[in-house]
Coordinates of C-alpha atoms and ligand atoms in Angstrom, one line a residue:
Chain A
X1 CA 11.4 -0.9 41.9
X2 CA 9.9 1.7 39.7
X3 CA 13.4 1.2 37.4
X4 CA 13.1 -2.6 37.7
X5 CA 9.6 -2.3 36.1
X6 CA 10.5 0.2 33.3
X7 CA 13.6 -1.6 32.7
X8 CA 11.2 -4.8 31.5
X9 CA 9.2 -2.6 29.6
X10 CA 12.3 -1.0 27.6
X11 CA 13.5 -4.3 27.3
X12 CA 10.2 -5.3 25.2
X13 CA 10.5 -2.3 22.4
X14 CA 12.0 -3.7 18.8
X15 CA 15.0 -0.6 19.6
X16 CA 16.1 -2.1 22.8
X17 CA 15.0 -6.2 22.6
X18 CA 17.6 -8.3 22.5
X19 CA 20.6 -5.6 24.3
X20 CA 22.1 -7.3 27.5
X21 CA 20.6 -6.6 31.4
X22 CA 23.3 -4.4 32.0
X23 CA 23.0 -2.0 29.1
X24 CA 19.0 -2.2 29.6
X25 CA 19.5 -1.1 33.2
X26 CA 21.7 1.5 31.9
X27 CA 19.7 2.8 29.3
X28 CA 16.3 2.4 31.9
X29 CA 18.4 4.4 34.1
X30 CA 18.8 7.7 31.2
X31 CA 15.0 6.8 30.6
X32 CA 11.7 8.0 31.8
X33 CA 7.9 7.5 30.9
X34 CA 6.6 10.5 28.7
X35 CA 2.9 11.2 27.6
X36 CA 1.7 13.8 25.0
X37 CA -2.1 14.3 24.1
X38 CA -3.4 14.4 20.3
X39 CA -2.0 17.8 18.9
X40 CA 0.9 18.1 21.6
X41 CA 4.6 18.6 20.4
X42 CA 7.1 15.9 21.0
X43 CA 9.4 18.6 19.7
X44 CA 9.9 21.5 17.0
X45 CA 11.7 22.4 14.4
X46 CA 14.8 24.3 15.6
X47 CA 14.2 23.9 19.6
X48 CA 17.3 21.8 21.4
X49 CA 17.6 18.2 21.1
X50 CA 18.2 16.7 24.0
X51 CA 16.0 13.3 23.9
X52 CA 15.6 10.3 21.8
X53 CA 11.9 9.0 21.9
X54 CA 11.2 5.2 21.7
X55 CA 7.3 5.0 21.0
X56 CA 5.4 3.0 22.8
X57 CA 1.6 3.7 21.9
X58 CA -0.1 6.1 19.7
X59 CA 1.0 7.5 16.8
X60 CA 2.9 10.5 16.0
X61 CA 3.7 12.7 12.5
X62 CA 6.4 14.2 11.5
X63 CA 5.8 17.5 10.1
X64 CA 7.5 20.2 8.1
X65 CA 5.9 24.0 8.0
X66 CA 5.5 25.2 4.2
X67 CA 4.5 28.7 3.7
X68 CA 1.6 28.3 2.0
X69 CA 0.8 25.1 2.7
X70 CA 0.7 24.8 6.6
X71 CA 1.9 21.3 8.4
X72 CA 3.2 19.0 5.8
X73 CA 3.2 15.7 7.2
X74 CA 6.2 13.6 6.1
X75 CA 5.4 10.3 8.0
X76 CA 3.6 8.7 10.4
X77 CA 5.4 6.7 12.9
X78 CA 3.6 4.2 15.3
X79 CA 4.7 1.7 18.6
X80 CA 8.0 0.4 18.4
X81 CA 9.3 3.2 16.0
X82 CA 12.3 5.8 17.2
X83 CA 12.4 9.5 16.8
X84 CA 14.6 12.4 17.5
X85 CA 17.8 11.1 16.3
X86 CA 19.1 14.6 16.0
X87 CA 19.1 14.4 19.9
X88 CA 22.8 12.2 19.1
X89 CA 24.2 14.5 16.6
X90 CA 25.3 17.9 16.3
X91 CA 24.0 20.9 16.6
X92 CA 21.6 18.6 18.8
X93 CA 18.9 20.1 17.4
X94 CA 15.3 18.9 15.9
X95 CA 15.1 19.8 12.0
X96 CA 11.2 18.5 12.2
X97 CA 7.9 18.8 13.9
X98 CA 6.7 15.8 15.9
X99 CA 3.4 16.5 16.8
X100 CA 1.1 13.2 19.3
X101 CA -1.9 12.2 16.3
X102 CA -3.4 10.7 19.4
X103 CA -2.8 10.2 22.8
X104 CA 0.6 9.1 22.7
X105 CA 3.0 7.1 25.5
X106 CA 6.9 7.1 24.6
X107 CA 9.8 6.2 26.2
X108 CA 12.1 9.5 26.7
X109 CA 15.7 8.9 26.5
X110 CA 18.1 12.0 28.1
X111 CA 20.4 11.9 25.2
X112 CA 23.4 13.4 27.0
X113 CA 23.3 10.7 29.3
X114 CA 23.1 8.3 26.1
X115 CA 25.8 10.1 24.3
X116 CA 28.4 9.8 27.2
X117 CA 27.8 6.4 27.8
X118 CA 28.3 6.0 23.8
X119 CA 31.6 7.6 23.7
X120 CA 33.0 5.7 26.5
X121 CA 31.9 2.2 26.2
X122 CA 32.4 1.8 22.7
X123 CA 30.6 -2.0 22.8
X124 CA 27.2 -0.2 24.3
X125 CA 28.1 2.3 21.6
X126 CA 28.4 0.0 18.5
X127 CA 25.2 -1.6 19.4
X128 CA 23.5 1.2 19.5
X129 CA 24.9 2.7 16.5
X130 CA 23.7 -1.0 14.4
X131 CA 20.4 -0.5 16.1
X132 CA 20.1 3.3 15.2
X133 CA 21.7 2.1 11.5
X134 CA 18.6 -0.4 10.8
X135 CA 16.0 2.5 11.6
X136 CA 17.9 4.8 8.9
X137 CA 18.2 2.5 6.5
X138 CA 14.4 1.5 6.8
X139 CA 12.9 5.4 6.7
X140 CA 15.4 5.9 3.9
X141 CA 14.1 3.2 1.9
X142 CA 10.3 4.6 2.0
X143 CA 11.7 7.6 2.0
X144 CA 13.2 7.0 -1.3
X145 CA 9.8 5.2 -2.3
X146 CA 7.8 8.1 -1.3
X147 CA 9.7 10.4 -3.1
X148 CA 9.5 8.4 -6.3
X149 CA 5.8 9.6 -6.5
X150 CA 4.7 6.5 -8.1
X151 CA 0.6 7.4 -7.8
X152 CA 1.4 10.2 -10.4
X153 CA 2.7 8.3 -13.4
X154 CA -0.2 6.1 -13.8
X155 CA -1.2 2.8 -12.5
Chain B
X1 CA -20.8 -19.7 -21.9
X2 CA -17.4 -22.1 -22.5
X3 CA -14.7 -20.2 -22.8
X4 CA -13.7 -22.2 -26.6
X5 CA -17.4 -20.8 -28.3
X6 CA -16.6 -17.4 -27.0
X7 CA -15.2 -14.9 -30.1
X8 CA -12.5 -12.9 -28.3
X9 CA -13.1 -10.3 -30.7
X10 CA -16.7 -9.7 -30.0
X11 CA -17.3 -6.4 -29.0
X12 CA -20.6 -6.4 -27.0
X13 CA -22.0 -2.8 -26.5
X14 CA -23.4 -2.3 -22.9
X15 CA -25.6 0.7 -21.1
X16 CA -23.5 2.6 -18.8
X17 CA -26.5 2.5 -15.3
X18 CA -24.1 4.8 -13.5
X19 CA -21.3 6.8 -13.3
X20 CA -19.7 8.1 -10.3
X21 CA -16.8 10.2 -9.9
X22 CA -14.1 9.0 -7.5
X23 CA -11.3 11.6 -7.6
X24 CA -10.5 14.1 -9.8
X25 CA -8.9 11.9 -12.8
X26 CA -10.8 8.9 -11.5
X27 CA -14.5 7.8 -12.1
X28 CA -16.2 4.2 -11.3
X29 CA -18.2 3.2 -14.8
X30 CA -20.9 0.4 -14.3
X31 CA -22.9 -1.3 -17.3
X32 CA -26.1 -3.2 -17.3
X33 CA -25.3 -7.0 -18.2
X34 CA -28.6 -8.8 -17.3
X35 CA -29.3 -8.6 -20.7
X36 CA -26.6 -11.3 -21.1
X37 CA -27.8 -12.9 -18.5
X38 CA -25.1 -11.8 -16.7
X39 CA -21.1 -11.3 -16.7
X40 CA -19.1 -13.9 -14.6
X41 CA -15.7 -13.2 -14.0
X42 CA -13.0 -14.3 -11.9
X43 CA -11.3 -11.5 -9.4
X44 CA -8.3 -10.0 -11.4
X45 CA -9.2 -10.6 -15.0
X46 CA -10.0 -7.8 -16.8
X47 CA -11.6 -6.5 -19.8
X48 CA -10.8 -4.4 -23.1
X49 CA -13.0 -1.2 -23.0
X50 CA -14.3 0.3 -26.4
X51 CA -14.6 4.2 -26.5
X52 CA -16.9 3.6 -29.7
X53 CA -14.6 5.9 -32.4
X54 CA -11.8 6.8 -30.5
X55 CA -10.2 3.0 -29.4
X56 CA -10.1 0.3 -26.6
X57 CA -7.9 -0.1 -23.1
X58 CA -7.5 -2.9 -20.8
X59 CA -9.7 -2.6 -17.7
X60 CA -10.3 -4.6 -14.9
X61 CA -13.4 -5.8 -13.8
X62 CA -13.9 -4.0 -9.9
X63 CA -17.2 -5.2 -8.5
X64 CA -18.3 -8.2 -7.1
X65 CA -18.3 -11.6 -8.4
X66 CA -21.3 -12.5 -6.9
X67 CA -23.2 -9.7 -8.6
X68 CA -22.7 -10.9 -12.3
X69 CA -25.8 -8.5 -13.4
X70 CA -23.8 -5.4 -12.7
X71 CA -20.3 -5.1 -14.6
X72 CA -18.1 -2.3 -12.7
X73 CA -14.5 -0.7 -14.1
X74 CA -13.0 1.7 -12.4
X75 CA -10.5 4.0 -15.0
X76 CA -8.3 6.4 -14.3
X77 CA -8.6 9.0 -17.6
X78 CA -5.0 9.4 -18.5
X79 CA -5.0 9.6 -22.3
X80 CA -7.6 9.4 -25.4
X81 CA -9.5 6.2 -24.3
X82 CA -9.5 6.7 -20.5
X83 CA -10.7 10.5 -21.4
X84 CA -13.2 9.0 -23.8
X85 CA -15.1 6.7 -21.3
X86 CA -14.8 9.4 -18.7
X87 CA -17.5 11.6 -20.6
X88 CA -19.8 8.2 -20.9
X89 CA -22.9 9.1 -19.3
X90 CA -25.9 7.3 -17.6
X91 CA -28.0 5.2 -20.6
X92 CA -24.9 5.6 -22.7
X93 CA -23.6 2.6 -24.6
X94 CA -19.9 1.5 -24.3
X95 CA -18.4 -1.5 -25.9
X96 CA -16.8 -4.6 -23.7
X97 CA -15.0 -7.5 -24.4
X98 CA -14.2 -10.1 -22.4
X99 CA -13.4 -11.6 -19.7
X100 CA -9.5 -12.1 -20.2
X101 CA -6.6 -13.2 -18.3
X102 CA -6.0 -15.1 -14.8
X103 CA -7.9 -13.8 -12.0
X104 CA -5.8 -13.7 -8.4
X105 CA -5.8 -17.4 -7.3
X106 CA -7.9 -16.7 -4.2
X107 CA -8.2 -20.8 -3.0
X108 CA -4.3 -20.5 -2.5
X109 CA -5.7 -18.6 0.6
X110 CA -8.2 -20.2 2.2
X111 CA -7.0 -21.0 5.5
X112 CA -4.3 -18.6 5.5
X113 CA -3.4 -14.8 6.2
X114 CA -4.8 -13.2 3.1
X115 CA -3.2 -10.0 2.8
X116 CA -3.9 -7.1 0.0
X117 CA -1.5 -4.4 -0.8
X118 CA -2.8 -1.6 -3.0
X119 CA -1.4 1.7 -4.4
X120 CA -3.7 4.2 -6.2
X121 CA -5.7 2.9 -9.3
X122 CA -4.6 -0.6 -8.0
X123 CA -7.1 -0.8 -5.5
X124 CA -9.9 -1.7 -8.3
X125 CA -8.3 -4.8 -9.3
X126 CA -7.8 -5.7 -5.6
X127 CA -11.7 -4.6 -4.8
X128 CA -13.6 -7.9 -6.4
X129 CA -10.4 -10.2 -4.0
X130 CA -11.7 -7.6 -1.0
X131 CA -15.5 -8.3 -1.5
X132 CA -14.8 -11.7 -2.3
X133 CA -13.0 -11.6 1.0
X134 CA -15.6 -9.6 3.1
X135 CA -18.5 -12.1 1.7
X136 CA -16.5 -15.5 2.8
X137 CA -14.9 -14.0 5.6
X138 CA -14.2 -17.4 7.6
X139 CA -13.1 -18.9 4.4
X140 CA -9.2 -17.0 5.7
X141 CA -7.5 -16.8 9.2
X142 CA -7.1 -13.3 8.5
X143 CA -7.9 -10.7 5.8
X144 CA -5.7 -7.3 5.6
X145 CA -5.8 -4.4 3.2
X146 CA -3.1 -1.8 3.1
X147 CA -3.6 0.6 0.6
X148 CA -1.6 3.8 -0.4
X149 CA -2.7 6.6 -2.1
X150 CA -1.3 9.7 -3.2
X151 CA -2.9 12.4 -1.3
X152 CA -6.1 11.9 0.7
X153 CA -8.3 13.4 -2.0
X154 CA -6.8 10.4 -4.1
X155 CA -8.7 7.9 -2.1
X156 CA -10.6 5.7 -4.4
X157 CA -14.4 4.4 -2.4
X158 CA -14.1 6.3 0.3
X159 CA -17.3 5.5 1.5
X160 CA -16.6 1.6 1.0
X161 CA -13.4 2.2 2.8
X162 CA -15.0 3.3 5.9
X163 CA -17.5 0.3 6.1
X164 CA -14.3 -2.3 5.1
X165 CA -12.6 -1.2 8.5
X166 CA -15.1 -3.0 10.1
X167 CA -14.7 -6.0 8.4
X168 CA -11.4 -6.7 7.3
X169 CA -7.9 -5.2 8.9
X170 CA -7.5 -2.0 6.9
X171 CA -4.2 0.5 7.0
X172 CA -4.8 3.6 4.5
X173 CA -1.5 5.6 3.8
X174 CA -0.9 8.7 1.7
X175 CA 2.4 10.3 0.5
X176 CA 1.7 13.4 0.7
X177 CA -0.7 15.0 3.6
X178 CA -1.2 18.3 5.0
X179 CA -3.0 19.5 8.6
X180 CA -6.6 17.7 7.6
X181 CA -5.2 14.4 7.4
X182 CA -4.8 12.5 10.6
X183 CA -5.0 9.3 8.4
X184 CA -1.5 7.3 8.2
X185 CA 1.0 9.2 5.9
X186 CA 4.2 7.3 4.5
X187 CA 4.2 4.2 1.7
X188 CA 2.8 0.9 2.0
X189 CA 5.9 -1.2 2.8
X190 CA 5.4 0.3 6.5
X191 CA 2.8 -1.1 7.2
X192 CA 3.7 -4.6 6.2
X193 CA 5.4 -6.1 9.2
X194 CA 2.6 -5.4 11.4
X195 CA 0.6 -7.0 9.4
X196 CA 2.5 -10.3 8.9
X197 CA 1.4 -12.9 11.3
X198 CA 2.3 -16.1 10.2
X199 CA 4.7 -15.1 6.8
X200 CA 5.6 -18.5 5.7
X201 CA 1.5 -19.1 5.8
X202 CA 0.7 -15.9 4.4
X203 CA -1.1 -15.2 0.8
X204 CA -0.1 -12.0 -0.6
X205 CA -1.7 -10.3 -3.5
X206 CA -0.9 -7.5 -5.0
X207 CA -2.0 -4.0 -7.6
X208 CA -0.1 -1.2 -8.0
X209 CA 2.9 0.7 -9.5
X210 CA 5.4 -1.5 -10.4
X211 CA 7.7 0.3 -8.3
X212 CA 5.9 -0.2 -5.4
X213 CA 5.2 -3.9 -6.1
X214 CA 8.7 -4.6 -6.1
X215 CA 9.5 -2.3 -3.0
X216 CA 6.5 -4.7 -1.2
X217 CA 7.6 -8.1 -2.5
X218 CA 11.3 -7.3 -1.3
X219 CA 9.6 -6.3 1.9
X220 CA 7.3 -9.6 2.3
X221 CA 10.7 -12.0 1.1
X222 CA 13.0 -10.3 4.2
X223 CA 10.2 -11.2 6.5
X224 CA 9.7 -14.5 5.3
X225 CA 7.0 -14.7 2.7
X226 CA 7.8 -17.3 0.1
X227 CA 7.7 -15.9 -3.7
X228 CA 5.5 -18.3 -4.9
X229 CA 2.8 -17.2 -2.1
X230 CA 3.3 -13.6 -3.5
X231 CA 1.1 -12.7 -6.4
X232 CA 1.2 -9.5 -8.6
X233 CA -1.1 -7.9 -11.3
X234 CA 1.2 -7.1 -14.3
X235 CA -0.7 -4.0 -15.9
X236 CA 1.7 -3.2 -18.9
X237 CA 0.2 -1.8 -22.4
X238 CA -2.2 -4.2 -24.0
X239 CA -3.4 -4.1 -27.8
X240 CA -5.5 -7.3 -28.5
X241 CA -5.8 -9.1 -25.1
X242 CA -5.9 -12.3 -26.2
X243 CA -2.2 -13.3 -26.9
X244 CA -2.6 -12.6 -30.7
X245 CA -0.1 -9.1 -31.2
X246 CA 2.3 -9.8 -29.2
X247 CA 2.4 -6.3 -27.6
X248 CA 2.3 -7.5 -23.8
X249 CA 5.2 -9.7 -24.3
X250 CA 8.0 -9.6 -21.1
X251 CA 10.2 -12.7 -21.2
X252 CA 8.6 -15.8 -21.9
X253 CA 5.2 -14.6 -20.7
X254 CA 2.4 -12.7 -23.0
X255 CA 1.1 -11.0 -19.9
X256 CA -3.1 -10.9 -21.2
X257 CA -2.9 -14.2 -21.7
X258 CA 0.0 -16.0 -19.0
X259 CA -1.2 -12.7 -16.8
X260 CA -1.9 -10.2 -15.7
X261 CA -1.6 -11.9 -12.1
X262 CA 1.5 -13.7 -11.9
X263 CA 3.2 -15.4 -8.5
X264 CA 6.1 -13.9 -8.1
X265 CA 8.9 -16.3 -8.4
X266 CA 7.8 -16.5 -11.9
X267 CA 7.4 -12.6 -12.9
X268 CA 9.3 -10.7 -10.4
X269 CA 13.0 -11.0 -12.1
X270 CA 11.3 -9.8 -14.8
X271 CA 9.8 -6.7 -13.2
X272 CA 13.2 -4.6 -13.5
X273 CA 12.9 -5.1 -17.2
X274 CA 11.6 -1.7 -19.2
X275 CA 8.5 -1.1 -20.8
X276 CA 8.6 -2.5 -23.9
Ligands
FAD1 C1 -4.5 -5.8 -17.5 C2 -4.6 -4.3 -17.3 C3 -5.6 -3.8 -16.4 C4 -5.8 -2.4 -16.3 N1 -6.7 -2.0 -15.4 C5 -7.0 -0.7 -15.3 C6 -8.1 -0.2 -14.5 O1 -8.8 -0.9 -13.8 N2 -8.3 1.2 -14.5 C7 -7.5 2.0 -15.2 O2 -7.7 3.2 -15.1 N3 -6.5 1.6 -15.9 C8 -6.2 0.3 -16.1 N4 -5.2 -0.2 -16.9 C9 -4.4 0.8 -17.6 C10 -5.1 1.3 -18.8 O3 -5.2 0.2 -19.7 C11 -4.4 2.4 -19.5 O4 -4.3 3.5 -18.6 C12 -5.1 2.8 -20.8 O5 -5.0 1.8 -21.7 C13 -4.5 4.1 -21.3 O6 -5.1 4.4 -22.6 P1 -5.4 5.8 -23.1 O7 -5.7 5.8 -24.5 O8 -6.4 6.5 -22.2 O9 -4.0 6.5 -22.8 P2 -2.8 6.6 -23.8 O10 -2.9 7.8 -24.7 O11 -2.6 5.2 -24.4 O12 -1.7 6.7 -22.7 C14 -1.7 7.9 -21.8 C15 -0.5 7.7 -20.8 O13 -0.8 6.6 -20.0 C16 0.3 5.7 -20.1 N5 -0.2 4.3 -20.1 C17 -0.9 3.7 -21.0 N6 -1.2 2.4 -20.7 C18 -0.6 2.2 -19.5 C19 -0.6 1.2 -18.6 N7 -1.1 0.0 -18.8 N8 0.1 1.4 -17.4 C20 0.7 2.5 -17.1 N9 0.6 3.6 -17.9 C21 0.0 3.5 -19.1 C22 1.0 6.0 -21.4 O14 2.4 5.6 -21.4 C23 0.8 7.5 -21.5 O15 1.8 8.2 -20.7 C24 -5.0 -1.5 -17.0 C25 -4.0 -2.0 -17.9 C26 -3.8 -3.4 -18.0 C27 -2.8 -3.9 -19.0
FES2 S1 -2.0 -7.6 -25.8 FE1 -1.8 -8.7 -27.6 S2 -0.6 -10.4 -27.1 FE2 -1.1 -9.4 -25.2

């Protein structure tokens, strides 16, 4: 029951709408409801990454620590974003901070669990992969913006 | 006064009433023009600033409309000029002429989204559109602001910005942002799907870098905004302002006088062009 109902719910966030029952179900089934409070850590820079976080509400920042400097915030990411993509590639480890602005509600994906199920059903796998694709192309592209430091230059 | 009686080279000299600094580099300049009985002006047009011995820059106007007795600039001091009129002081004269160019064509909008996209100085073009906006509130369906800044000490009216959440949707971003910030922090394009409600009846305008403007209008056309409902302030160097030098000149357009604000089927495959 408690499946059936996060299943809908996964179903509803821009990562996951429009992926068939089954491979809801089966991603609802590697999934579970995750809160953080404002100031708690998602995850850190270094520590094992073992989950891939679909947010739902709030908004959380990634961060980078510069000596010097403290927490430098990189980007703010809001409902319907995804973080922790290092939780699917090696060394499976977070290079960021992610650190809950606010009270913040994600979905937690196990990653292993995703990762297996990647490997050996290659359609589940190539959706995925599209899906994840999208995201990195998007943060890339402000990424590239932000770097350009346009505010500097003039108007 | 009609525009055809109206010398563009006039300079008129105006009292400086206040001064107030905004950031660092950045200061808001506003001149007494009840003596003229006034200084109408459409939202977007600007006017050529005269540092009395040193030269003139193109400025927009960035108060209200509806408060013709108080003419507002806010300037950014980047070289001689802008340095110039940063050391005016209150009861100080500075010269002013104008009004020139198109304003933003705000009755495109009523009855639509209206939504503003700023980035740094670019918000004092946008801010006569946003108190335009704020006074004739149920003129639009909806009124958004999403405006990027550098850092958050690079926030132009902060004060204003605070009281705008309240009356329009507002998203504030910065690029860069340490520990004290728990503001948004990333560019503007982020923001702009959220924001879109209804695309193909949505009014964009825009101020900013150029960069930026074409990273946004890219943005709005994937999700559905048409080009011609997309308009742009075109801030390139300006000499006379009225057409006459031909400094301004991109394509087929002498931005002071087809400009600044442009829709952007008509300027944007012209943006990737190089200053001239
Ligand atoms: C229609 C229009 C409206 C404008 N509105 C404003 C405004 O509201 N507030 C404001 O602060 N500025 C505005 N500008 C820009 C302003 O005109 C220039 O920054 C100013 O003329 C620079 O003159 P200067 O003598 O101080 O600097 P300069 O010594 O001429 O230039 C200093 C540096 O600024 C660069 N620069 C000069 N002009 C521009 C420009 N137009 N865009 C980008 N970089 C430039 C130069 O390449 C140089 O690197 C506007 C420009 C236009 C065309
Ligand atoms: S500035 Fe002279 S023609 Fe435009």
């Amino acid at each position: 029951m408690q499946v059936e109902s996060l299943s809908r719910a996964l179903a509803e966030h821009p990562f996951v709408a429009g992926l068939g029952e089954p491979e809801v179900s089966f991603l609802a089934g590697c999934t579970k409801n995750q809160r953080f409070g404002a100031g708690e850590y998602l995850f850190k820079e270094g520590s094992p990454a073992d989950t891939l976080f679909l947010l739902r509400d709030g908004r959380v920042a990634l961060e980078s620590h510069v000596p010097g400097r403290g927490n430098v915030k990189l980007e703010t990411l809001a409902a319907g974003d995804l973080l922790g993509w290092s939780a699917l590639f090696d060394p499976h480890s977070f290079h960021l901070d992610g650190r809950a602005l606010e009270a913040t509600l994600t979905f937690a994906v196990d990653a292993r669990c995703l990762r297996e199920k990647m490997q050996s059903d290659t359609a589940f796998g190539y959706a995925l992969t599209r899906r994840l694709l999208y995201h990195v192309h998007r943060r890339l592209e402000r990424a590239r913006l932000q770097q350009l430091d346009v505010y500097r230059a003039g108007l | 006064m009609l525009e055809f009686e109206r010398d563009p080279w006039r300079v008129e000299s105006l009292r400086v009433t206040r001064v107030t600094r905004e950031t660092e580099d950045t200061f808001t300049i506003e001149l007494d023009a009840k003596p003229r009985a006034g200084f109408v002006f459409q939202p977007g047009q600007f006017n050529m600033l005269y540092a009395f011995g040193v030269g003139e820059s193109a400025i927009s106007i960035a108060g209200s409309a509806d408060e013709p007795e108080r003419l507002v600039h806010t300037v950014r001091a980047v070289g001689a000029v802008t340095n110039a009129l940063a050391k005016a002081k209150q009861g100080e004269r500075i010269g002013v002429r104008g009004p020139f160019g198109h304003g933003f064509p705000i009755a495109e909008a009523r009855g639509k989204d209206l939504l503003l996209i700023a980035g740094g100085i670019g918000l004092a073009p946008l801010r006569p559109v946003i108190l335009y906006a704020i006074q004739h509130r149920p003129e639009f369906r909806s009124v958004t602001l999403i405006y990027g800044a550098r850092s958050p000490k690079d926030l132009l009216y902060p004060r204003e910005l605070l009281s705008w959440a309240s009356r329009l949707r507002l998203e504030t971003t910065v690029d860069r942002a340490e520990d004290d910030w728990f503001g948004h922090t990333g560019v503007v394009t982020k923001f702009i799907e959220g924001a879109l409600q209804n695309p193909e009846s949505t009014v964009a305008m825009m101020c900013g870098p150029e960069v930026m403007m074409r990273f946004a209008a890219r943005e709005l056309t994937t999700l559905g905004v048409p080009e011609k409902s997309i308009f742009v302030s075109t801030e390139r160097n300006m000499k006379c302002g009225v057409g006459l030098c031909g400094h301004c000149q991109l394509g087929p357009f002498l931005l002071c006088r087809d400009g600044p604000t442009f829709s952007y089927d008509r300027i944007g495959p012209l943006l990737s062009i190089r200053e001239l």
